[in-house]
XYZ file of C-alpha atoms in Angstrom:
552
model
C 85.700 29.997 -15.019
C 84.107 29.538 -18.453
C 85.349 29.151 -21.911
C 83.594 29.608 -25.729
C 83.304 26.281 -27.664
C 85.240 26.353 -30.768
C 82.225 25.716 -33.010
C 80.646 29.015 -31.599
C 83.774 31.151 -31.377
C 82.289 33.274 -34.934
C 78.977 34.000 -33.751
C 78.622 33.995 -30.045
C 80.261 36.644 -27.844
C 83.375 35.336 -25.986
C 81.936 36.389 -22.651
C 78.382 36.080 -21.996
C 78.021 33.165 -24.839
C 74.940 35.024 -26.204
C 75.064 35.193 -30.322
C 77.070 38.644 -31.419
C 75.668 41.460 -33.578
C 75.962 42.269 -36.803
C 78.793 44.534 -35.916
C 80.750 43.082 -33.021
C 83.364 44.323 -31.136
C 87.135 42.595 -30.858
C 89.714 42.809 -28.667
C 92.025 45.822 -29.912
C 95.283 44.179 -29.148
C 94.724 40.488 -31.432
C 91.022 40.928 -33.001
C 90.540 37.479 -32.114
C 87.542 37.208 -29.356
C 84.177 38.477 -30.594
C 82.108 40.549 -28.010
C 78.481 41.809 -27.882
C 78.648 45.061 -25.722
C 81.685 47.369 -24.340
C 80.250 45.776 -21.435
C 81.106 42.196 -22.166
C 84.620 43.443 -23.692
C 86.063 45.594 -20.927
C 85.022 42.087 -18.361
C 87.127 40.191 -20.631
C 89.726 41.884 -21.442
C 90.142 44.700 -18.374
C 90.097 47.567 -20.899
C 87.986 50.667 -20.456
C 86.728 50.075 -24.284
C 85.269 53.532 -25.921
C 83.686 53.051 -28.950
C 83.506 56.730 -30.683
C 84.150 58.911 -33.633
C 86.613 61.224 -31.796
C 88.411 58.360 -30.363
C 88.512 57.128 -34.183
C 90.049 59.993 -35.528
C 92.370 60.342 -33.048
C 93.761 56.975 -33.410
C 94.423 57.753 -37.307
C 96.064 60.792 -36.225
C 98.650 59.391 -34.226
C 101.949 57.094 -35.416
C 101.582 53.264 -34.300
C 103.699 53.554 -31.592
C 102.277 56.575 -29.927
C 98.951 54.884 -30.535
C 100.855 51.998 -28.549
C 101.164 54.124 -25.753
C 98.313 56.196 -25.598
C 96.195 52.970 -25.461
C 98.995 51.234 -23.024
C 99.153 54.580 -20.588
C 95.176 55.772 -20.868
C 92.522 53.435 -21.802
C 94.297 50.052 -20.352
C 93.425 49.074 -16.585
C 93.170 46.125 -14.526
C 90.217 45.393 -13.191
C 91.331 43.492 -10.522
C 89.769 43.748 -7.266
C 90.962 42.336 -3.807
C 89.270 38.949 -4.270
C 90.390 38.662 -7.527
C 86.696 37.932 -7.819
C 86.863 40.387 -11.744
C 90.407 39.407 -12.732
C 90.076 40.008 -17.001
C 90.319 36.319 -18.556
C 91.544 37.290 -21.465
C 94.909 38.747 -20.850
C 97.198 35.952 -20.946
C 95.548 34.362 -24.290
C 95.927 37.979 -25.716
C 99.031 38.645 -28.551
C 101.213 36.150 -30.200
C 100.141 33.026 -31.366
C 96.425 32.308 -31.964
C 96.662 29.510 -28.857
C 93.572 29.981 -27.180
C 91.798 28.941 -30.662
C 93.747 25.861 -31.425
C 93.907 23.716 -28.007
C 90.552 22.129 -26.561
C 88.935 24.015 -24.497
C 89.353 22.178 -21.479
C 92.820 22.970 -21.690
C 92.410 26.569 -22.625
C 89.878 26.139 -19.788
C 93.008 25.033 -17.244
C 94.839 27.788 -18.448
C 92.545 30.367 -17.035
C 92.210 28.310 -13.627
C 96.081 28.556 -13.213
C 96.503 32.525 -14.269
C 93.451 32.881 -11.886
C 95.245 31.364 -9.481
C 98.621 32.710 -10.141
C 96.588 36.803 -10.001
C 95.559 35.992 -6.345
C 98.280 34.934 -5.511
C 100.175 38.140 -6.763
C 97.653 40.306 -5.080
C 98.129 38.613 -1.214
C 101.930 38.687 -1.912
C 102.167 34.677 -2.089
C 103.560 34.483 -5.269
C 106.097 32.260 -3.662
C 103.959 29.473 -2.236
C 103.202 26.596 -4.182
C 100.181 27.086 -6.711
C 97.019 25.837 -5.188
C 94.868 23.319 -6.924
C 91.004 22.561 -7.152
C 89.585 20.311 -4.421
C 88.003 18.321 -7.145
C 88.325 14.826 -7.910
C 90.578 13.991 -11.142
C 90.613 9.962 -11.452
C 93.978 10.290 -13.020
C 94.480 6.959 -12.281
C 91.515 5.609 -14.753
C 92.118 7.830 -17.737
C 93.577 5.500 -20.266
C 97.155 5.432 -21.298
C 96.742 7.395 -24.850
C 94.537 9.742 -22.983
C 97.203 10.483 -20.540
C 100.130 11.205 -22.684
C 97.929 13.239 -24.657
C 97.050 15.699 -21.564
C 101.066 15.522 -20.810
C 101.482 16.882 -24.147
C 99.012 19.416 -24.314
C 100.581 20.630 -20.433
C 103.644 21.199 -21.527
C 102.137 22.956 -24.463
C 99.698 25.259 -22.332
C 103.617 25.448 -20.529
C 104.690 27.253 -22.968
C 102.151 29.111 -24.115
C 101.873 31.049 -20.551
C 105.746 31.496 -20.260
C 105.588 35.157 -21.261
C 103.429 35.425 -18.066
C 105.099 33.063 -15.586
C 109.025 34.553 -15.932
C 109.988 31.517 -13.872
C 109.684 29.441 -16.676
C 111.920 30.844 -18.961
C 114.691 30.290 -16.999
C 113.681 27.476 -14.977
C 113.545 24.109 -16.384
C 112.287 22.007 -13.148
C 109.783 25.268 -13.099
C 108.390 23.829 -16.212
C 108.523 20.419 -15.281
C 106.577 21.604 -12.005
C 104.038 23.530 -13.911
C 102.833 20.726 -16.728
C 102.939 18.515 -13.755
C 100.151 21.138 -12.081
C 98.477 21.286 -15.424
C 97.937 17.779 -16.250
C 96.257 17.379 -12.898
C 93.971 20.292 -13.699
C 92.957 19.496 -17.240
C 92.029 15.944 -15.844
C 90.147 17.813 -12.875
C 88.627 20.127 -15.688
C 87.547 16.752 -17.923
C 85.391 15.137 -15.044
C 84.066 18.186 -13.280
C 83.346 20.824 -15.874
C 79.935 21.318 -17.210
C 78.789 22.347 -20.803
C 76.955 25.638 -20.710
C 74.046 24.982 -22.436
C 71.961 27.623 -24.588
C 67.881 27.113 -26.088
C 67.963 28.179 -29.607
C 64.934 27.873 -31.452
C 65.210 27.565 -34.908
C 62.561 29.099 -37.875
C 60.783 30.868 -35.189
C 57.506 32.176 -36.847
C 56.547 35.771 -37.396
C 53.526 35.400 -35.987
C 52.737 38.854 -35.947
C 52.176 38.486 -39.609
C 49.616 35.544 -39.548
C 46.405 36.024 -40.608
C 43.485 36.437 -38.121
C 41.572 34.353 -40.732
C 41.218 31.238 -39.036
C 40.333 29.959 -42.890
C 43.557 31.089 -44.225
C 45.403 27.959 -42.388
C 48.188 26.563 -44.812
C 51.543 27.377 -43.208
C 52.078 25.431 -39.434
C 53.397 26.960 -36.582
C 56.570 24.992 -36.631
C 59.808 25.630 -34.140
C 62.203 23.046 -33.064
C 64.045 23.786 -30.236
C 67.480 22.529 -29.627
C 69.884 22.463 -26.857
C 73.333 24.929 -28.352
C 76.444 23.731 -26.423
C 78.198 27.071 -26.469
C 80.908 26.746 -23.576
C 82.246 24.437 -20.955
C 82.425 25.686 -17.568
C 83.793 24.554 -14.170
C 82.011 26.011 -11.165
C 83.206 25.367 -7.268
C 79.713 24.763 -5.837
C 77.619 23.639 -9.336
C 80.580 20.440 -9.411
C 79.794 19.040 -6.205
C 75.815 17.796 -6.861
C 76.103 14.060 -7.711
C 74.572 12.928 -10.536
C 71.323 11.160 -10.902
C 70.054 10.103 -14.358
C 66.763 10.311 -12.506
C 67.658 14.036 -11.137
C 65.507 15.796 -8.656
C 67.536 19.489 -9.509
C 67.958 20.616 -13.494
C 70.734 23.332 -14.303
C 70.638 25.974 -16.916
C 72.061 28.708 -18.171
C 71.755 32.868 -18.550
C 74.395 33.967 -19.891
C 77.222 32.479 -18.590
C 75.776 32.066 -14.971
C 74.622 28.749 -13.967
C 71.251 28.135 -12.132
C 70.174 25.439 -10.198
C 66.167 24.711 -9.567
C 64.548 21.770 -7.396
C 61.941 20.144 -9.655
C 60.426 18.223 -6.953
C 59.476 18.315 -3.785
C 62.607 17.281 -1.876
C 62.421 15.660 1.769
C 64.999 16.687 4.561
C 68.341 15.060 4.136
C 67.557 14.026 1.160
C 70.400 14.634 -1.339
C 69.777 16.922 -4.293
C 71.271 15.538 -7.566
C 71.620 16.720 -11.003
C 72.143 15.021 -14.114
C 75.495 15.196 -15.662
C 74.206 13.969 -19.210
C 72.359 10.520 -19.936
C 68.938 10.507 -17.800
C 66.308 7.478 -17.684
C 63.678 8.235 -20.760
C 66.892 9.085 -22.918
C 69.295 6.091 -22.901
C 68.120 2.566 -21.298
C 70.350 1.411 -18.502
C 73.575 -0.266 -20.433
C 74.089 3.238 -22.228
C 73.890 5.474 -19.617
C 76.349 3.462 -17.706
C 78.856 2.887 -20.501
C 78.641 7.183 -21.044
C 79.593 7.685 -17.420
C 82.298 5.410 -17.289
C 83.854 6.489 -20.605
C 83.215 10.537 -19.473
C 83.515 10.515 -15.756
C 85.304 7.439 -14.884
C 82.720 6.254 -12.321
C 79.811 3.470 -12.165
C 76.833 4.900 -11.505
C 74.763 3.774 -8.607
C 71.397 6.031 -8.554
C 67.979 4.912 -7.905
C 67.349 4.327 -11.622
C 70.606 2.411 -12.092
C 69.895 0.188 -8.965
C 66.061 -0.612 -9.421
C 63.978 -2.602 -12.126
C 62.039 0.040 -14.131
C 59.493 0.601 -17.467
C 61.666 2.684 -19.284
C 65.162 0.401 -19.485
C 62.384 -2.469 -20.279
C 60.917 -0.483 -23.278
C 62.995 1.900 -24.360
C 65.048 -0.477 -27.037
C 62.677 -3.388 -26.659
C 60.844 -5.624 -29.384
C 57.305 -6.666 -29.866
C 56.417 -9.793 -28.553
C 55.010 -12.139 -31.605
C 51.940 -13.267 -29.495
C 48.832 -11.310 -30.215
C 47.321 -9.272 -27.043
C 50.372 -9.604 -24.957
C 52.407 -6.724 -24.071
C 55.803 -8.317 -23.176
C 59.317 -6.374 -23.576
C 61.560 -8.597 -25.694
C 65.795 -7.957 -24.954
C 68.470 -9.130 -25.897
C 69.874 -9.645 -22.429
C 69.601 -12.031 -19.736
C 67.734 -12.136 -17.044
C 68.986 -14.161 -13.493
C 67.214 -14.612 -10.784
C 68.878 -14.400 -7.482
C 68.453 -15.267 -3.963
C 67.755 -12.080 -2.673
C 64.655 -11.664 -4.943
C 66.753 -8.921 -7.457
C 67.693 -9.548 -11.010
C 71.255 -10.406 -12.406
C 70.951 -8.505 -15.786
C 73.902 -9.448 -18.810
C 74.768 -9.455 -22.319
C 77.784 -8.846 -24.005
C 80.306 -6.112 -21.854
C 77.288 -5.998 -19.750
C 76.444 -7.280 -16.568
C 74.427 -5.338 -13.860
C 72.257 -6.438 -10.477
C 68.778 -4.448 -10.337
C 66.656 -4.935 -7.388
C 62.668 -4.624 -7.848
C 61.157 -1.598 -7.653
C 59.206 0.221 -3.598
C 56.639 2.024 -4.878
C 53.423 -0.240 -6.014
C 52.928 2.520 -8.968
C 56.399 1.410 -10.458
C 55.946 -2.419 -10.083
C 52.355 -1.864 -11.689
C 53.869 -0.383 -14.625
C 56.480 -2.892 -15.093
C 53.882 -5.993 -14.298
C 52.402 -4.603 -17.787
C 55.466 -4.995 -20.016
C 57.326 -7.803 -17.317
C 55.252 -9.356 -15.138
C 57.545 -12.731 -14.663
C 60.171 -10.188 -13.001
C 57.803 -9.619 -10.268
C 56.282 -13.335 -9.463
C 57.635 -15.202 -6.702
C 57.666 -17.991 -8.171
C 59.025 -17.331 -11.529
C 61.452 -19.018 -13.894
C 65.036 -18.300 -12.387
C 66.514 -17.484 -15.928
C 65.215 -15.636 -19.130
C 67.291 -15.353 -21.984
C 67.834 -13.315 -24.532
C 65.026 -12.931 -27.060
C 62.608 -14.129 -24.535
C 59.427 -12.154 -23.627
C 59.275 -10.966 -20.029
C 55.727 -11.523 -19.659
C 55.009 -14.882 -21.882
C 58.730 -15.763 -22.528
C 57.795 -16.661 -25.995
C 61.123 -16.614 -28.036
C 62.126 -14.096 -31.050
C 64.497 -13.963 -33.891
C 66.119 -10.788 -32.602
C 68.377 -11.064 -36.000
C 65.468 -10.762 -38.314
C 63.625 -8.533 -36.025
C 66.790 -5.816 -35.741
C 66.682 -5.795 -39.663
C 63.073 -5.403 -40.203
C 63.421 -2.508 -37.893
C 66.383 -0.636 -39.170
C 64.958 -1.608 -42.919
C 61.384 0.685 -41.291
C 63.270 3.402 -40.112
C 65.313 3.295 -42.962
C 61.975 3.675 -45.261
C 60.372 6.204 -43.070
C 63.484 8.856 -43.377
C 63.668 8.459 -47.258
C 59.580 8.424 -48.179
C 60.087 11.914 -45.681
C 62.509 13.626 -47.728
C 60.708 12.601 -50.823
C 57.054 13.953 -49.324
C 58.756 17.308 -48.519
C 60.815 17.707 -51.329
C 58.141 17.033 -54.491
C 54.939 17.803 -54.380
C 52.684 14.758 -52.366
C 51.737 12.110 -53.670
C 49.567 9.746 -52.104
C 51.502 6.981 -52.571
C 54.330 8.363 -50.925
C 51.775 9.050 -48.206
C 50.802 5.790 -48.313
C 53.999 4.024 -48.157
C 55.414 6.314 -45.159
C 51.942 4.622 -43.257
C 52.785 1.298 -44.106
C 56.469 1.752 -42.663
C 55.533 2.852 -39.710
C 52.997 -0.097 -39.473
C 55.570 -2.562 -40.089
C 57.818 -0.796 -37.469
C 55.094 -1.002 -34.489
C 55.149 -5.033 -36.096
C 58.633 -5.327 -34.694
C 59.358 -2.848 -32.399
C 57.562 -2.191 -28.624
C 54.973 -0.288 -28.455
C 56.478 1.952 -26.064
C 59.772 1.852 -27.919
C 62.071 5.288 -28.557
C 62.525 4.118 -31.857
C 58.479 4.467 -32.547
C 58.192 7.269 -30.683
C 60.854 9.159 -33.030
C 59.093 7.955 -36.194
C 55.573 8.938 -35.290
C 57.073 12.355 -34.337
C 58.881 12.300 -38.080
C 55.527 11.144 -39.233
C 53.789 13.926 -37.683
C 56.051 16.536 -38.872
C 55.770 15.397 -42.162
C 52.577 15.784 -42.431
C 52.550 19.589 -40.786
C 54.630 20.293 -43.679
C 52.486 19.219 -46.422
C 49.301 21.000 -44.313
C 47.621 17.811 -43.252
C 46.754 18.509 -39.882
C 45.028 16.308 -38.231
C 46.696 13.868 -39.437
C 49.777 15.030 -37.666
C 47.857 15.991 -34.852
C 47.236 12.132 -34.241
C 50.936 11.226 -34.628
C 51.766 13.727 -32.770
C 49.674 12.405 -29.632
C 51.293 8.792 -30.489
C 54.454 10.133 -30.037
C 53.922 12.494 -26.709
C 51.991 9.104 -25.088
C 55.310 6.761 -25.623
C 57.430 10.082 -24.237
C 55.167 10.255 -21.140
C 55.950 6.487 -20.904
C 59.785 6.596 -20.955
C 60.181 9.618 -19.165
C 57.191 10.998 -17.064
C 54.432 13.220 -18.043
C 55.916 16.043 -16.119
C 59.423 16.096 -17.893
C 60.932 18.798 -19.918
C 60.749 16.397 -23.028
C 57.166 16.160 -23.213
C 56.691 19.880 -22.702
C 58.157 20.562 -25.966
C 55.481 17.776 -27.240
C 52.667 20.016 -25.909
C 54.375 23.091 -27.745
C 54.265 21.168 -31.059
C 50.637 19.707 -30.485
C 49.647 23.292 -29.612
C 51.004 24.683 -32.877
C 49.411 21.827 -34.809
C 45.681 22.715 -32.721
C 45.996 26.167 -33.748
C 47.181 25.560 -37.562
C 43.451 23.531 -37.706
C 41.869 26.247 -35.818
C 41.596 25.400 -32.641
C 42.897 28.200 -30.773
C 41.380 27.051 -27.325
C 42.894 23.924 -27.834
C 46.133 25.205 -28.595
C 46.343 27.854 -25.370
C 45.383 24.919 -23.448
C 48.490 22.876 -24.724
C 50.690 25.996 -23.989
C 49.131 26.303 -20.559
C 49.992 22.736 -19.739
C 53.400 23.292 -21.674
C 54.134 26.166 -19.384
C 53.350 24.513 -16.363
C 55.712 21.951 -16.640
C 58.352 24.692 -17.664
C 57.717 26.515 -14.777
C 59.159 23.486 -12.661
C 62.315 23.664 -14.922
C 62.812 27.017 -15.172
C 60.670 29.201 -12.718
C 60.639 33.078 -13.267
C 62.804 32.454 -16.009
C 60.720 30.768 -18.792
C 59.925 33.602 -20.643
C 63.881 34.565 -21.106
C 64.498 30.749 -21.981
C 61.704 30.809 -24.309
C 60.440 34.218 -25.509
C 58.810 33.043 -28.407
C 56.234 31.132 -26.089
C 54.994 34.045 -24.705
C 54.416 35.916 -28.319
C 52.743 32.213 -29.721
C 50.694 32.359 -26.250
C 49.477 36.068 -26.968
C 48.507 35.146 -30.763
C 46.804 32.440 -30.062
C 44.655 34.248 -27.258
C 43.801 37.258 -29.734
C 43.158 34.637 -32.556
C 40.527 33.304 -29.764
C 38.985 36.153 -28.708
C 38.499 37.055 -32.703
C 36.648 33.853 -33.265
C 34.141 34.336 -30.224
C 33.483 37.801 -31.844
């Protein structure tokens, strides 16, 4: 079962979740839900919807209520079949009050679960039995307290809101008792076992049929940034019982509204396949993640890259070490040796035990940024501030102000550069921040990777190109570093480095950053890049035309 978010309910359609038309269709009955196609409204709703100018004119020919009826005794039908596998979502949140557009949608979600339910039910004559729930976890017992009483109150709501379809609770009161009982376990299943349905929207996608073949003729970039949409949440009885991994080996997307699920590795037998449910190593260092998960899903999170020593949690929000040449990740934790050879790791609401890494490649990596966490015969404590490779100490204070101060500079010199015409000093300045950044910050820091990619943008806009080619490359190397150089994160990269190669004219560089963009796609998305992104293809075919021109 899947429901629209409420920040897409005007432009996407209410069914498949794609964007509408310019002339969408409602639902006849409340003109509420948006649809795409008669298609996507008669799944919905269960209506034969026909869309004519006969059937116009005959509706303004006819009195209200013998419209009423004509529509009631003609052109309505349930779709139901004997599964209940097509049972029309939409007909309990249709007429009345606007309901379905007011509560969250987990609850309007629950709501569709339990009149689901209730339709089967009706169609293998059990309307008697007790209403079956998911076989889904709900850790009811670890929401808070002000969570809880909010999902009793929004039950007994939803309650209410269905009574016109349940008869037994107009007259029942222990009915409704039983009922917002049944929903509040439901809406707490729904909170820790639905998944958002995700949409790729790329934003000022280029005509690029109308660039010139001119290769001379070079002053507006290829620029697209592509963004994840949250358009629905979704609960799905197979998708919800992968485990998360925030180092996943399976990644889920979306067409439409149907969820796929593709291996991006190889995966041994027996080994379990595991998706991420949000926060993944590269994105959020170790504490985050693990604060996310227990504040979403109610659960501590145990995966290989929660259990394990590894580069990214060293780096990702780590300072510079003040010595010159040396490499060392400075934290703000705590670092405990214990007997078993793994690493006590704490700090304030913190505390976590990660054992050293089995692969050689892995230690290798950290022995650059942390090599006292892999001698035997190391200090048994490092505190906070300390280098993990020289355990020279560092104001982290000073340091944490320096850095916001950078970032701080960086953003505002950006909007000045693209909204007045450059001046060099601006140009100048926006260099100099980002030098004083890398002064504080780790090398392989997020924070540095974000500004060089700000720093590379801003000079796409103002046509300096290889200038932003060379940021660009700064910013895809720390990427590759946090996450890995196949990941769907540095794929984008190579789609911004290829429009940057063929803004300066370098259309063989440019197809080969698609190619390697593409390949690492493929692993995401398989057959289905070209529907994810179309706009890839078109870029691809411009650039290879652009090529072929310039060997002419």
């Amino acid at each position: 079962m899947q429901i629209i978010t409420k920040s897409c309910r005007e432009t996407h359609c209410h069914f498949c979740f794609n964007e509408v038309p310019a002339d969408p269709l409602f639902c006849r009955s409340c003109t509420i839900p948006l649809y795409c196609s008669e298609h996507c409204l008669e799944q919905a709703v269960g209506c034969n919807f026909v869309r004519s100018n006969d059937f116009s004119n005959f509706q303004n020919n006819l009195s209200v209520e013998l419209w009423k009826y004509a529509t009631e005794s003609i052109s309505l039908y349930h779709s139901a079949r004997e599964n209940g596998g097509d049972l029309p979502e939409h007909t309990h949140e249709c007429g009345g009050a606007h309901w379905p557009a007011v509560l969250p949608p987990d609850v309007v979600l629950a709501g569709r679960v339990m009149m689901k339910s209730i339709e089967k039910r009706k169609l293998s004559g059990g309307l008697d039995k007790n209403i079956e729930t998911m076989d889904f976890s709900h850790s009811y017992n670890k929401i808070p307290p002000d969570h809880k009483l909010e999902m009793h109150l929004y039950a007994l709501v939803l309650a209410c809101c269905l009574r016109h379809y349940l008869p037994s609770l107009e007259t029942s009161i222990s009915k409704v008792r039983n009922f917002s009982s049944q929903f509040v376990l439901l809406i707490s299943q729904i909170k820790v076992n639905s998944m958002a349905v995700v949409h790729m929207k790329s934003s000022d996608e280029p005509d690029l049929s109308k660039k010139s073949s001119d290769l001379s003729a070079i002053g507006n970039a290829f620029t697209s940034t592509v963004e994840q949409v949250r358009v629905g949440q979704a609960i799905y009885s197979r998708g919800s019982l992968f485990n998360h991994s925030c180092k996943p080996n399976v990644h889920a997307y979306f067409l439409s509204r149907t969820l796929h699920l593709r291996c991006t590795e190889h995966v041994p037998t027996w080994y379990p396949l595991e998706l991420s449910y949000g926060p993944q190593i590269g994105e959020l260092d170790h504490q985050e993640r693990q604060k996310m998960l227990e504040d979403q899903y109610f659960f501590k999170c145990r995966c290989i890259a929660c259990s394990e020593l590894n580069l990214s949690d060293l780096v990702i929000n780590s300072f510079r070490c003040s010595k010159p040449n040396c490499l060392g990740a400075i934290l703000g934790r705590a670092y405990e040796k214990l007997e078993d050879d793994s690493w006590l790791v704490s700090a304030a609401s913190y505390c976590s035990k990660l054992s050293l890494p089995v692969f050689q490649e892995h230690k290798m990596n950290i022995c650059e940024v942390a090599h006292f966490l892999l001698e035997k015969d190391t200090l048994q404590k490092i505190g906070p501030g300390n280098c993990l490779s020289c355990c020279s100490s560092l104001d982290l204070s000073s340091s944490t102000s320096a850095s916001n101060n950078s970032l701080s500079d960086i953003c505002r010199l950006k909007d000045l550069i693209l909204s007045f015409v450059a001046k060099d000093s601006l140009i100048s300045d926006i260099l100099i921040s980002l030098g004083d950044l890398r002064s504080v910050k780790h090398a392989y820091s997020k924070v540095v990777a974000q500004a060089e990619d700000d720093v590379a943008e801003t000079f796409a806009m103002i046509g300096q190109f290889a200038h932003a080619k060379k940021h660009c490359q700064a910013s895809m190397e720390i990427l590759e570093k946090l996450y890995h150089t196949k990941h769907i994160t540095v794929a984008h990269e190579w789609i911004k480095l290829a429009s940057i190669d063929f803004s300066l004219g370098n259309p063989a560089d440019a197809l080969c950053d698609i190619m390697r963009a593409e390949e690492i796609f493929s692993l995401y998305y398989g057959s289905h890049v070209a529907k994810i992104f179309p706009y890839i293809e078109h870029f691809k075919k411009e650039v290879e035309k652009i090529g072929f021109v310039a060997v002419r």
